[in-house]
Short mmCIF file of C-alpha atoms in Angstrom, two decimals:
data_model
loop_
_atom_site.label_atom_id
_atom_site.label_comp_id
_atom_site.label_asym_id
_atom_site.label_seq_id
_atom_site.Cartn_x
_atom_site.Cartn_y
_atom_site.Cartn_z
CA UNK A 471 35.55 9.33 -36.92
CA UNK A 472 32.68 7.19 -35.64
CA UNK A 473 33.65 4.73 -32.95
CA UNK A 474 31.65 1.54 -32.63
CA UNK A 475 31.63 -1.05 -29.88
CA UNK A 476 31.25 -4.70 -30.81
CA UNK A 477 31.22 -7.46 -28.23
CA UNK A 478 32.54 -9.92 -30.78
CA UNK A 479 35.78 -7.94 -31.06
CA UNK A 480 36.69 -8.49 -27.40
CA UNK A 481 39.63 -10.79 -26.92
CA UNK A 482 39.67 -13.64 -24.45
CA UNK A 483 41.73 -11.52 -22.10
CA UNK A 484 38.95 -8.98 -21.69
CA UNK A 485 36.15 -11.39 -20.85
CA UNK A 486 36.74 -10.80 -17.15
CA UNK A 487 35.25 -7.30 -17.37
CA UNK A 488 31.83 -8.71 -18.29
CA UNK A 489 30.28 -8.24 -14.87
CA UNK A 490 26.47 -8.09 -14.54
CA UNK A 491 26.76 -4.32 -14.88
CA UNK A 492 28.69 -4.66 -18.15
CA UNK A 493 26.15 -7.16 -19.50
CA UNK A 494 23.41 -4.66 -18.66
CA UNK A 495 25.29 -1.87 -20.42
CA UNK A 496 25.77 -4.10 -23.44
CA UNK A 497 22.05 -4.88 -23.54
CA UNK A 498 21.22 -1.15 -23.42
CA UNK A 499 23.63 -0.45 -26.28
CA UNK A 500 22.65 -3.37 -28.49
CA UNK A 501 18.87 -2.96 -28.02
CA UNK A 502 18.92 0.86 -27.97
CA UNK A 503 17.21 1.00 -24.58
CA UNK A 504 17.05 4.23 -22.53
CA UNK A 505 19.17 4.28 -19.38
CA UNK A 506 16.01 4.80 -17.34
CA UNK A 507 15.15 1.13 -17.93
CA UNK A 508 17.18 0.27 -14.81
CA UNK A 509 14.73 2.37 -12.74
CA UNK A 510 11.66 0.68 -14.20
CA UNK A 511 9.74 -1.32 -11.59
CA UNK A 512 8.99 -4.12 -14.06
CA UNK A 513 12.66 -4.49 -15.00
CA UNK A 514 13.75 -4.56 -11.36
CA UNK A 515 11.13 -7.21 -10.56
CA UNK A 516 12.42 -9.30 -13.48
CA UNK A 517 16.02 -9.03 -12.25
CA UNK A 518 14.97 -10.09 -8.75
CA UNK A 519 13.10 -13.08 -10.21
CA UNK A 520 16.04 -14.43 -12.22
CA UNK A 521 18.27 -14.33 -9.15
CA UNK A 522 16.38 -17.32 -7.77
CA UNK A 523 18.16 -20.67 -8.33
CA UNK A 524 16.82 -22.79 -11.16
CA UNK A 525 15.13 -19.90 -12.98
CA UNK A 526 15.04 -20.48 -16.74
CA UNK A 527 14.64 -17.60 -19.18
CA UNK A 528 12.72 -18.51 -22.37
CA UNK A 529 14.72 -18.14 -25.58
CA UNK A 530 11.78 -18.29 -28.00
CA UNK A 531 9.08 -15.69 -28.63
CA UNK A 532 6.49 -18.47 -28.85
CA UNK A 533 6.91 -19.27 -25.17
CA UNK A 534 6.53 -15.62 -24.13
CA UNK A 535 3.47 -15.11 -26.33
CA UNK A 536 1.86 -18.23 -24.85
CA UNK A 537 2.35 -16.84 -21.36
CA UNK A 538 1.00 -13.43 -22.44
CA UNK A 539 -2.13 -15.10 -23.79
CA UNK A 540 -2.69 -16.82 -20.44
CA UNK A 541 -2.30 -13.47 -18.67
CA UNK A 542 -4.62 -11.85 -21.22
CA UNK A 543 -7.42 -14.40 -20.79
CA UNK A 544 -7.24 -14.27 -17.00
CA UNK A 545 -7.18 -10.47 -16.92
CA UNK A 546 -10.00 -10.25 -19.43
CA UNK A 547 -12.22 -12.32 -17.13
CA UNK A 548 -11.52 -9.89 -14.27
CA UNK A 549 -12.32 -6.87 -16.46
CA UNK A 550 -15.56 -8.49 -17.63
CA UNK A 551 -16.56 -9.17 -14.02
CA UNK A 552 -15.90 -5.54 -13.09
CA UNK A 553 -17.89 -4.22 -16.04
CA UNK A 554 -20.79 -6.58 -15.30
CA UNK A 555 -21.33 -4.70 -12.03
CA UNK A 556 -21.35 -1.28 -13.71
CA UNK A 557 -24.61 0.52 -14.43
CA UNK A 558 -23.18 3.00 -16.94
CA UNK A 559 -20.13 2.63 -19.18
CA UNK A 560 -18.38 5.37 -21.14
CA UNK A 561 -16.27 4.58 -24.21
CA UNK A 562 -13.43 6.68 -25.65
CA UNK A 563 -11.41 6.00 -28.80
CA UNK A 564 -7.86 7.06 -29.60
CA UNK A 565 -6.60 7.01 -33.19
CA UNK A 566 -2.81 6.82 -33.31
CA UNK A 567 -0.03 6.08 -35.79
CA UNK A 568 2.54 3.39 -35.05
CA UNK A 569 4.68 3.79 -38.13
CA UNK A 570 4.28 4.84 -41.75
CA UNK A 571 0.90 3.80 -43.17
CA UNK A 572 -0.05 1.92 -39.99
CA UNK A 573 -2.83 3.46 -37.91
CA UNK A 574 -4.52 1.92 -34.88
CA UNK A 575 -7.65 2.58 -32.86
CA UNK A 576 -7.56 1.95 -29.11
CA UNK A 577 -10.93 1.79 -27.33
CA UNK A 578 -11.05 2.43 -23.58
CA UNK A 579 -14.02 2.21 -21.22
CA UNK A 580 -14.59 4.23 -18.05
CA UNK A 581 -16.86 3.31 -15.14
CA UNK A 582 -17.54 4.59 -11.64
CA UNK A 583 -17.58 1.74 -9.14
CA UNK A 584 -19.70 1.37 -6.00
CA UNK A 585 -17.17 3.38 -3.99
CA UNK A 586 -17.32 6.26 -6.48
CA UNK A 587 -13.87 5.62 -7.95
CA UNK A 588 -13.35 6.21 -11.65
CA UNK A 589 -11.81 3.12 -13.27
CA UNK A 590 -10.54 2.93 -16.85
CA UNK A 591 -9.88 -0.23 -18.87
CA UNK A 592 -8.35 -0.54 -22.32
CA UNK A 593 -10.64 -2.94 -24.20
CA UNK A 594 -9.30 -3.37 -27.71
CA UNK A 595 -6.67 -2.08 -30.12
CA UNK A 596 -7.20 -2.74 -33.80
CA UNK A 597 -5.58 -1.67 -37.03
CA UNK A 598 -7.57 0.79 -39.15
CA UNK A 599 -7.32 1.93 -42.74
CA UNK A 600 -7.10 5.56 -43.79
CA UNK A 601 -4.72 8.46 -43.95
CA UNK A 602 -3.81 10.73 -41.10
CA UNK A 603 -4.47 14.37 -41.87
CA UNK A 604 -3.29 17.55 -40.22
CA UNK A 605 -4.49 21.12 -40.20
CA UNK A 606 -2.33 23.63 -42.04
CA UNK A 607 -1.03 26.54 -40.01
CA UNK A 608 -0.46 30.08 -41.25
CA UNK A 609 2.36 30.03 -43.89
CA UNK A 610 4.07 33.10 -42.40
CA UNK A 611 4.02 31.63 -38.90
CA UNK A 612 5.17 28.26 -40.26
CA UNK A 613 8.16 29.93 -41.95
CA UNK A 614 9.08 31.63 -38.68
CA UNK A 615 8.85 28.31 -36.81
CA UNK A 616 11.15 26.65 -39.35
CA UNK A 617 13.67 29.45 -38.90
CA UNK A 618 13.52 29.08 -35.11
CA UNK A 619 14.09 25.34 -35.44
CA UNK A 620 17.17 25.98 -37.60
CA UNK A 621 18.55 28.38 -34.99
CA UNK A 622 18.16 25.86 -32.17
CA UNK A 623 19.62 23.10 -34.35
CA UNK A 624 22.63 25.31 -35.17
CA UNK A 625 23.52 25.77 -31.50
CA UNK A 626 22.80 22.16 -30.56
CA UNK A 627 25.10 20.87 -33.33
CA UNK A 628 27.96 23.33 -32.73
CA UNK A 629 29.73 22.98 -29.38
CA UNK A 630 31.74 26.16 -29.90
CA UNK A 631 28.63 28.18 -30.74
CA UNK A 632 26.91 26.85 -27.63
CA UNK A 633 29.91 27.90 -25.57
CA UNK A 634 29.81 31.39 -27.10
CA UNK A 635 26.09 31.59 -26.34
CA UNK A 636 26.77 31.06 -22.65
CA UNK A 637 29.38 33.83 -22.76
CA UNK A 638 26.92 36.13 -24.52
CA UNK A 639 24.25 35.35 -21.91
CA UNK A 640 26.68 36.39 -19.20
CA UNK A 641 27.60 39.56 -21.08
CA UNK A 642 23.95 40.47 -21.72
CA UNK A 643 22.99 39.53 -18.14
CA UNK A 644 20.45 37.01 -19.39
CA UNK A 645 19.37 33.81 -17.61
CA UNK A 646 21.69 30.87 -18.32
CA UNK A 647 19.02 28.82 -20.09
CA UNK A 648 19.61 26.38 -22.93
CA UNK A 649 17.60 26.52 -26.15
CA UNK A 650 14.68 24.12 -26.62
CA UNK A 651 13.93 22.34 -29.89
CA UNK A 652 10.39 22.04 -31.24
CA UNK A 653 9.77 18.46 -32.36
CA UNK A 654 6.76 16.65 -33.78
CA UNK A 655 3.44 18.47 -33.85
CA UNK A 656 2.98 19.11 -30.14
CA UNK A 657 2.27 22.76 -29.37
CA UNK A 658 3.77 22.44 -25.87
CA UNK A 659 7.33 22.13 -27.16
CA UNK A 660 6.61 24.87 -29.73
CA UNK A 661 5.54 27.21 -26.92
CA UNK A 662 8.69 26.53 -24.88
CA UNK A 663 10.97 26.95 -27.92
CA UNK A 664 9.50 30.34 -28.84
CA UNK A 665 9.47 31.54 -25.24
CA UNK A 666 13.15 30.67 -24.80
CA UNK A 667 14.14 32.30 -28.11
CA UNK A 668 12.23 35.49 -27.22
CA UNK A 669 14.09 35.53 -23.90
CA UNK A 670 17.54 34.88 -25.39
CA UNK A 671 17.38 36.60 -28.80
CA UNK A 672 19.97 39.29 -27.93
CA UNK A 673 22.59 36.70 -26.99
CA UNK A 674 21.58 34.51 -29.95
CA UNK A 675 21.97 37.34 -32.48
CA UNK A 676 25.34 38.32 -30.98
CA UNK A 677 26.77 34.83 -31.55
CA UNK A 678 25.17 34.42 -34.99
CA UNK A 679 26.61 37.76 -36.11
CA UNK A 680 30.07 36.77 -34.89
CA UNK A 681 29.78 33.53 -36.86
CA UNK A 682 28.42 35.46 -39.89
CA UNK A 683 25.21 33.41 -39.86
CA UNK A 684 23.18 36.50 -40.72
CA UNK A 685 20.32 34.55 -42.33
CA UNK A 686 19.57 32.98 -38.96
CA UNK A 687 19.53 36.24 -36.99
CA UNK A 688 16.16 37.09 -35.49
CA UNK A 689 14.86 40.42 -36.77
CA UNK A 690 12.23 42.64 -35.20
CA UNK A 691 9.43 40.96 -37.11
CA UNK A 692 10.55 37.51 -35.93
CA UNK A 693 10.64 38.63 -32.31
CA UNK A 694 7.19 40.21 -32.59
CA UNK A 695 5.71 37.03 -34.08
CA UNK A 696 7.39 34.82 -31.50
CA UNK A 697 6.26 37.04 -28.62
CA UNK A 698 2.71 37.15 -30.02
CA UNK A 699 2.62 33.37 -30.33
CA UNK A 700 3.89 32.95 -26.76
CA UNK A 701 1.30 35.40 -25.42
CA UNK A 702 -1.47 33.63 -27.37
CA UNK A 703 -0.40 30.15 -26.24
CA UNK A 704 0.15 31.11 -22.59
CA UNK A 705 -3.58 30.80 -21.72
CA UNK A 706 -3.61 27.30 -23.24
CA UNK A 707 -0.58 26.35 -21.15
CA UNK A 708 -2.18 27.73 -17.97
CA UNK A 709 -5.46 25.94 -18.60
CA UNK A 710 -3.69 22.68 -19.50
CA UNK A 711 -1.73 22.73 -16.25
CA UNK A 712 -4.95 23.45 -14.39
CA UNK A 713 -6.56 20.46 -16.11
CA UNK A 714 -3.74 18.25 -14.89
CA UNK A 715 -4.21 19.48 -11.31
CA UNK A 716 -7.98 19.00 -11.36
CA UNK A 717 -7.84 15.37 -12.49
CA UNK A 718 -5.48 14.21 -9.75
CA UNK A 719 -6.87 11.68 -7.26
CA UNK A 720 -10.08 11.16 -9.28
CA UNK A 721 -9.11 8.12 -11.34
CA UNK A 722 -7.82 4.97 -9.68
CA UNK A 723 -5.23 4.07 -12.30
CA UNK A 724 -4.83 6.92 -14.81
CA UNK A 725 -5.50 10.65 -14.91
CA UNK A 726 -8.53 11.22 -17.12
CA UNK A 727 -10.27 14.57 -17.27
CA UNK A 728 -13.96 14.68 -16.36
CA UNK A 729 -16.38 16.20 -18.84
CA UNK A 730 -17.87 18.33 -16.06
CA UNK A 731 -14.73 20.50 -16.16
CA UNK A 732 -15.31 21.55 -19.77
CA UNK A 733 -17.66 24.53 -19.39
CA UNK A 734 -15.70 26.31 -16.61
CA UNK A 735 -12.36 25.66 -18.26
CA UNK A 736 -13.40 26.76 -21.75
CA UNK A 737 -14.95 29.92 -20.30
CA UNK A 738 -11.69 30.62 -18.48
CA UNK A 739 -9.69 29.96 -21.66
CA UNK A 740 -11.85 32.26 -23.78
CA UNK A 741 -11.59 35.03 -21.19
CA UNK A 742 -7.79 34.79 -21.10
CA UNK A 743 -7.46 34.71 -24.89
CA UNK A 744 -9.71 37.76 -25.30
CA UNK A 745 -7.25 39.74 -23.15
CA UNK A 746 -4.45 38.93 -25.63
CA UNK A 747 -6.36 39.66 -28.84
CA UNK A 748 -5.61 43.35 -29.21
CA UNK A 749 -2.86 43.69 -31.81
CA UNK A 750 -2.08 39.95 -31.67
CA UNK A 751 -2.93 38.13 -34.91
CA UNK A 752 -2.10 34.73 -33.42
CA UNK A 753 -4.44 35.31 -30.48
CA UNK A 754 -7.19 36.50 -32.84
CA UNK A 755 -6.81 33.37 -34.96
CA UNK A 756 -6.88 31.08 -31.92
CA UNK A 757 -9.93 32.87 -30.52
CA UNK A 758 -11.80 32.30 -33.80
CA UNK A 759 -10.79 28.62 -33.83
CA UNK A 760 -11.99 28.20 -30.23
CA UNK A 761 -15.34 29.71 -31.16
CA UNK A 762 -15.64 27.37 -34.16
CA UNK A 763 -14.65 24.20 -32.31
CA UNK A 764 -16.21 24.88 -28.90
CA UNK A 765 -19.18 27.05 -29.77
CA UNK A 766 -21.55 27.67 -26.87
CA UNK A 767 -21.10 24.68 -24.59
CA UNK A 768 -24.10 25.67 -22.49
CA UNK A 769 -26.36 24.68 -25.38
CA UNK A 770 -25.41 21.04 -24.80
CA UNK A 771 -27.85 19.26 -22.47
CA UNK A 772 -25.29 16.66 -21.41
CA UNK A 773 -22.60 19.25 -20.64
CA UNK A 774 -25.03 21.41 -18.69
CA UNK A 775 -26.33 18.49 -16.61
CA UNK A 776 -22.86 17.07 -15.96
CA UNK A 777 -21.55 20.47 -14.87
CA UNK A 778 -24.55 21.04 -12.59
CA UNK A 779 -24.01 17.66 -10.92
CA UNK A 780 -20.37 18.46 -10.19
CA UNK A 781 -20.37 20.06 -6.70
CA UNK A 782 -17.42 22.23 -7.72
CA UNK A 783 -19.14 23.96 -10.63
CA UNK A 784 -22.89 23.61 -10.05
CA UNK A 785 -23.32 27.35 -9.45
CA UNK A 786 -22.31 28.04 -13.06
CA UNK A 787 -25.60 26.43 -14.09
CA UNK A 788 -28.00 26.46 -11.13
CA UNK A 789 -27.40 29.91 -9.67
CA UNK A 790 -27.12 31.91 -12.90
CA UNK A 791 -29.97 33.81 -14.54
CA UNK A 792 -29.79 31.81 -17.75
CA UNK A 793 -33.16 30.38 -18.70
CA UNK A 794 -31.75 28.46 -21.68
CA UNK A 795 -29.19 26.60 -19.54
CA UNK A 796 -31.85 25.93 -16.91
CA UNK A 797 -34.14 24.41 -19.53
CA UNK A 798 -31.33 22.21 -20.87
CA UNK A 799 -30.55 21.08 -17.33
CA UNK A 800 -34.15 20.18 -16.47
CA UNK A 801 -34.78 18.47 -19.82
CA UNK A 802 -31.74 16.20 -19.52
CA UNK A 803 -32.33 15.59 -15.80
CA UNK A 804 -35.89 14.40 -16.42
CA UNK A 805 -34.69 12.12 -19.23
CA UNK A 806 -32.10 10.53 -16.96
CA UNK A 807 -34.50 10.18 -14.04
CA UNK A 808 -36.90 8.41 -16.37
CA UNK A 809 -34.13 6.17 -17.73
CA UNK A 810 -33.24 4.94 -14.25
CA UNK A 811 -36.91 4.66 -13.20
CA UNK A 812 -36.48 7.13 -10.36
CA UNK A 813 -39.36 7.29 -7.84
CA UNK A 814 -39.48 11.03 -8.51
CA UNK A 815 -40.63 10.32 -12.07
CA UNK A 816 -42.56 7.09 -11.58
CA UNK A 817 -44.77 8.70 -8.92
CA UNK A 818 -44.83 12.11 -10.68
CA UNK A 819 -43.59 13.65 -7.42
CA UNK A 820 -42.87 17.11 -8.87
CA UNK A 821 -42.97 19.07 -5.57
CA UNK A 822 -40.35 16.80 -4.02
CA UNK A 823 -38.16 17.12 -7.12
CA UNK A 824 -38.38 20.92 -7.00
CA UNK A 825 -37.54 20.91 -3.29
CA UNK A 826 -34.62 18.53 -3.86
CA UNK A 827 -33.14 20.74 -6.58
CA UNK A 828 -33.57 23.82 -4.40
CA UNK A 829 -31.72 22.17 -1.52
CA UNK A 830 -28.95 20.96 -3.83
CA UNK A 831 -28.46 24.37 -5.46
CA UNK A 832 -28.31 26.09 -2.07
CA UNK A 833 -25.83 23.58 -0.67
CA UNK A 834 -22.30 24.97 -0.51
CA UNK A 835 -19.92 24.11 -3.34
CA UNK A 836 -16.59 22.37 -2.78
CA UNK A 837 -13.15 23.74 -3.81
CA UNK A 838 -12.14 23.17 -7.44
CA UNK A 839 -9.18 20.96 -6.53
CA UNK A 840 -11.28 18.54 -4.45
CA UNK A 841 -12.62 15.25 -5.75
CA UNK A 842 -16.31 15.53 -6.78
CA UNK A 843 -16.72 11.74 -6.78
CA UNK A 844 -15.55 11.54 -3.17
CA UNK A 845 -18.10 14.24 -2.25
CA UNK A 846 -20.93 12.25 -3.84
CA UNK A 847 -19.78 9.08 -2.06
CA UNK A 848 -19.63 10.48 1.47
CA UNK A 849 -22.07 13.40 1.43
CA UNK A 850 -24.07 13.76 -1.76
CA UNK A 851 -25.39 10.20 -1.83
CA UNK A 852 -26.71 10.69 1.71
CA UNK A 853 -28.26 14.15 1.39
CA UNK A 854 -29.35 13.91 -2.24
CA UNK A 855 -29.92 10.21 -2.79
CA UNK A 856 -32.28 10.61 -5.76
CA UNK A 857 -29.78 12.84 -7.56
CA UNK A 858 -26.79 10.62 -6.78
CA UNK A 859 -27.92 7.94 -9.24
CA UNK A 860 -28.02 10.55 -12.01
CA UNK A 861 -24.61 11.84 -10.91
CA UNK A 862 -23.23 8.30 -11.06
CA UNK A 863 -24.58 8.04 -14.60
CA UNK A 864 -23.02 11.30 -15.83
CA UNK A 865 -19.84 12.07 -13.90
CA UNK A 866 -18.08 9.03 -15.33
CA UNK A 867 -17.98 10.71 -18.74
CA UNK A 868 -14.41 11.79 -19.52
CA UNK A 869 -13.43 14.48 -22.00
CA UNK A 870 -10.03 13.17 -23.12
CA UNK A 871 -9.30 10.00 -25.09
CA UNK A 872 -5.93 9.57 -23.36
CA UNK A 873 -4.74 10.23 -19.80
CA UNK A 874 -3.47 13.78 -19.32
CA UNK A 875 -0.24 12.60 -17.71
CA UNK A 876 0.67 10.83 -20.95
CA UNK A 877 -0.40 13.75 -23.10
CA UNK A 878 1.70 16.50 -21.54
CA UNK A 879 4.38 15.07 -19.28
CA UNK A 880 7.67 14.55 -21.09
CA UNK A 881 8.64 11.55 -18.96
CA UNK A 882 5.47 9.71 -19.98
CA UNK A 883 5.88 10.32 -23.71
CA UNK A 884 8.25 7.34 -23.82
CA UNK A 885 5.08 5.22 -23.69
CA UNK A 886 4.16 6.33 -27.19
CA UNK A 887 7.61 5.62 -28.60
CA UNK A 888 7.60 2.11 -27.15
CA UNK A 889 4.03 1.48 -28.27
CA UNK A 890 4.99 2.25 -31.86
CA UNK A 891 7.68 -0.45 -31.78
CA UNK A 892 5.36 -3.32 -30.83
CA UNK A 893 4.80 -6.11 -33.34
CA UNK A 894 1.36 -5.74 -35.02
CA UNK A 895 0.27 -9.21 -33.90
CA UNK A 896 1.05 -8.38 -30.25
CA UNK A 897 -0.20 -4.79 -29.97
CA UNK A 898 -3.71 -5.61 -28.75
CA UNK A 899 -2.59 -8.12 -26.10
CA UNK A 900 0.25 -6.01 -24.71
CA UNK A 901 -1.70 -2.72 -24.55
CA UNK A 902 -4.61 -4.52 -22.88
CA UNK A 903 -2.30 -6.01 -20.23
CA UNK A 904 -0.40 -2.73 -19.81
CA UNK A 905 -3.63 -1.04 -18.79
CA UNK A 906 -5.43 -3.77 -16.88
CA UNK A 907 -3.02 -6.42 -15.56
CA UNK A 908 -2.03 -6.43 -11.91
CA UNK A 909 0.44 -9.07 -10.64
#
């Protein structure tokens, strides 16, 4: 039996229970809001505001939209003023799907201000035409993933089976961990699902056999495939977590990943994957895909220059016997010095440039978890003034279209669900204000 709650069914005698807390609970139920809304800073500020005597809450969307437009115009002026002071601006674009057959493109700009802080501003969100496509995965692996999803769904939907699983875990002396469902197309949840199933397969098979669900039992081949996939994806998980750590305290408002991290991180990823390739078809496939998509990053002039100007990773370019990378670095450096009309180029002061590069390359690097922009602000801009302008021009380039905290943290994924529910006519205004507005 499905029980439903309807406010209209309450009798006059029960109206006394409608305290503010009950009204809040009713709003959560009727609007399908998560319980975490009560912890949201914006919601708490709204509640505090309506406590004031004489506060009127608008009952028409027109009034709210009019106020949003005022906020939008005022905030846009502030963003334009900030961008007018910037020498170099980087643009990123995110293509995302709101609902069936509705795709949007959100353009964000990134600038380094005078105090060497990375600031990001959402500029525009517009609807685009076209179909979203996905890459097919190996049919055998896909079949195994579907089977794993069915297993997790079976235990999640059967309270008795879940109880038996806990008993089996105790009997098999396994960790008392629940099963994790793989949803959407995110590989993070896929990794955690497979890792948990590989850990708990003995207890899982015991319960499934007792319930005569033999088709769902994990055989030796399933376990091998799951374990291989976990081993192949583990380097990606490690590198992703490292990415999240490296981008902390660099951006003022959101965690974007600097392009200068790309070469060291991809090299680390490729090294870790190569260790898993022997006898692991999944790792071999991922290694080939990495080679196809990444190629040799040190052949890119921009990547080489950006990496060399990052005081954490400069030794990967400047102190390595790699003539090709050195040529790429010098070629791009000279182009940028010319673009900013540096005295080193205008006066053809080659000896001073050579001496400057020698001093910079010999200067000690900083730890990987430190902020390279802060180093350039307090030390680099003083000791290597002519290089600092080029660093300002290049270190503002980010390598991800969205902030990493939104991409991989489960608590932040609610942003995407809420974004997909916005009315098409309000998407641009609300996303702009969400990124840029400060009360």
